[in-house]
Amino acid sequence: MNQVITQIQQKYRENRELKNYSIFDIDISLKELADRGLIWVLKDLKDMSDGEKILIDHYLNEYRANQIYDNLDGIPYLQPSNESATTPLNQYSLNPVPVKKEKQTKKQQHLDVRDVKQFIGYKKAKELEEKIIELCKSFPSYEKKHVIDQIHRSAKSIKERIAIGEQIYIGEKFSQYSMSIGSAKETSAWLQISLGQKYITQEQYDDLDCLVNQVVSILTKTLCHLKDNEGKGIDLPNPYTPNVNNFGAYKNALLLVERIYEITRQREYWREKDLLYGMRQCSTSCVANIAEAHQLYIPKKFRFFNDSLKALQGLDSLLETSLNKGIISKETLKEIDGLRFSIRNVLTTKMSNISDEKAS
């Protein structure tokens, strides 16, 4: 282990014990370490209290872009003074960093801001949004507050997140691009739903889905370059995302949408518009959230899978109401429940795996 890391850890322990630190004192020391790019040094210490762990995680997240992982021995303001081993951590010779060294550190952690409108990924996202807006003009009017609004929103979000991601912080760029990738996959899901309902042709779908995949590919390659170059030493996620079309729960969710649309075309639903639109909204929301879950960060994946489960639960309630009103039969409900249960089981298993991954 690096000598400076060992010294910082040891000084922190000694200072905490000798000074009988209060949580207020600990907070001050941890914030100072975070500001100087060294809070990560304490991350894996075994003798931390729960309060300390929470503060460390908080400051590591807040000051993530500041953290310095390389060439610690060469940074002057991290060198200890010649005082005794009982010197408190905040009495290290924390002299200001020479201007030249500070610029080098920032270069490692920060990015140059470009004109986002010249970025090919942004151009493709803009083209996709424009084509979708034009295409949706031919959609049925009754889908205005549902499919049309949702696909407009998701397509718009792809472009907006790319624009927001054009900034100096590498971690924030990864976060915004991750959300853009998620929105792209959600947009593709709405396109598949539109194709299934024959609102668009196969040719139109292929053209737009190709644009979606181009955006995802461009963003992924950009993040790979950042991770392998400017982002070295920073805890960044794997930029690659799986193909949602290979995910069994997604395929079954699309089948569920097809079945729900087929059922709600029955004459009995014409007088039950709340049930009709509610069932369609829940089933399509299940698909959209599964698709959007296929992005980079574990908490976001978990949240979207959970939202998909909520949509399934909402659909279950509406189906029961339909059964009680005599609109659907028990046989129909049993058939749909088979699809719902298969989706739910896959999602709960996936979420359990994600929880284990978060804990490890």
Tab-separated table of N, CA and C in Angstrom, residues 146 260-261 263-264 269 273-285 314-315 318-319 322 328 336:
chain	number	residue	atom	x	y	z
A	146	HIS	N	-50.969	9.551	-24.501
A	146	HIS	CA	-50.285	8.342	-24.056
A	146	HIS	C	-49.063	8.057	-24.915
A	260	ILE	N	-53.280	-6.799	-24.244
A	260	ILE	CA	-54.106	-5.786	-23.579
A	260	ILE	C	-54.804	-4.905	-24.613
A	261	TYR	N	-54.089	-4.493	-25.652
A	261	TYR	CA	-54.718	-3.685	-26.706
A	261	TYR	C	-55.834	-4.469	-27.394
A	263	ILE	N	-57.685	-6.892	-26.125
A	263	ILE	CA	-58.829	-7.019	-25.206
A	263	ILE	C	-59.600	-5.711	-25.104
A	264	THR	N	-58.875	-4.606	-24.980
A	264	THR	CA	-59.549	-3.314	-24.756
A	264	THR	C	-60.205	-2.752	-26.018
A	269	TYR	N	-65.517	-2.060	-23.473
A	269	TYR	CA	-64.598	-1.061	-22.927
A	269	TYR	C	-64.888	0.345	-23.444
A	273	LYS	N	-63.844	4.002	-20.270
A	273	LYS	CA	-62.615	4.617	-20.777
A	273	LYS	C	-61.485	4.629	-19.738
A	274	ASP	N	-61.834	4.785	-18.466
A	274	ASP	CA	-60.788	4.768	-17.430
A	274	ASP	C	-60.076	3.415	-17.390
A	275	LEU	N	-60.857	2.353	-17.508
A	275	LEU	CA	-60.269	1.018	-17.535
A	275	LEU	C	-59.457	0.823	-18.816
A	276	LEU	N	-60.028	1.230	-19.933
A	276	LEU	CA	-59.374	1.057	-21.230
A	276	LEU	C	-57.989	1.722	-21.241
A	277	TYR	N	-57.955	3.022	-20.950
A	277	TYR	CA	-56.687	3.745	-21.007
A	277	TYR	C	-55.760	3.371	-19.859
A	278	GLY	N	-56.352	3.036	-18.721
A	278	GLY	CA	-55.535	2.628	-17.580
A	278	GLY	C	-54.781	1.337	-17.842
A	279	MET	N	-55.464	0.348	-18.437
A	279	MET	CA	-54.824	-0.929	-18.739
A	279	MET	C	-53.743	-0.768	-19.808
A	280	ARG	N	-54.034	0.043	-20.815
A	280	ARG	CA	-53.028	0.278	-21.849
A	280	ARG	C	-51.819	1.018	-21.282
A	281	GLN	N	-52.076	1.984	-20.429
A	281	GLN	CA	-50.978	2.758	-19.841
A	281	GLN	C	-50.094	1.880	-18.960
A	282	CYS	N	-50.710	1.026	-18.138
A	282	CYS	CA	-49.923	0.165	-17.248
A	282	CYS	C	-49.078	-0.834	-18.038
A	283	SER	N	-49.670	-1.438	-19.067
A	283	SER	CA	-48.929	-2.448	-19.825
A	283	SER	C	-47.771	-1.826	-20.605
A	284	THR	N	-48.004	-0.687	-21.238
A	284	THR	CA	-46.926	-0.043	-21.995
A	284	THR	C	-45.865	0.547	-21.070
A	285	SER	N	-46.294	1.027	-19.899
A	285	SER	CA	-45.329	1.546	-18.919
A	285	SER	C	-44.397	0.439	-18.451
A	314	GLY	N	-50.508	-2.284	-10.938
A	314	GLY	CA	-51.635	-1.451	-11.341
A	314	GLY	C	-52.514	-2.156	-12.361
A	315	LEU	N	-51.882	-2.863	-13.292
A	315	LEU	CA	-52.631	-3.615	-14.293
A	315	LEU	C	-53.455	-4.718	-13.634
A	318	LEU	N	-56.670	-3.288	-12.263
A	318	LEU	CA	-57.625	-2.936	-13.322
A	318	LEU	C	-58.235	-4.184	-13.962
A	319	LEU	N	-57.452	-5.236	-14.080
A	319	LEU	CA	-57.979	-6.493	-14.613
A	319	LEU	C	-59.022	-7.095	-13.676
A	322	SER	N	-62.183	-5.256	-14.184
A	322	SER	CA	-62.799	-5.702	-15.433
A	322	SER	C	-63.509	-7.036	-15.251
A	328	ILE	N	-64.361	-9.068	-18.827
A	328	ILE	CA	-63.487	-10.159	-19.258
A	328	ILE	C	-63.840	-11.419	-18.485
A	336	ILE	N	-53.698	-13.761	-19.167
A	336	ILE	CA	-52.886	-12.558	-18.964
A	336	ILE	C	-52.013	-12.695	-17.725
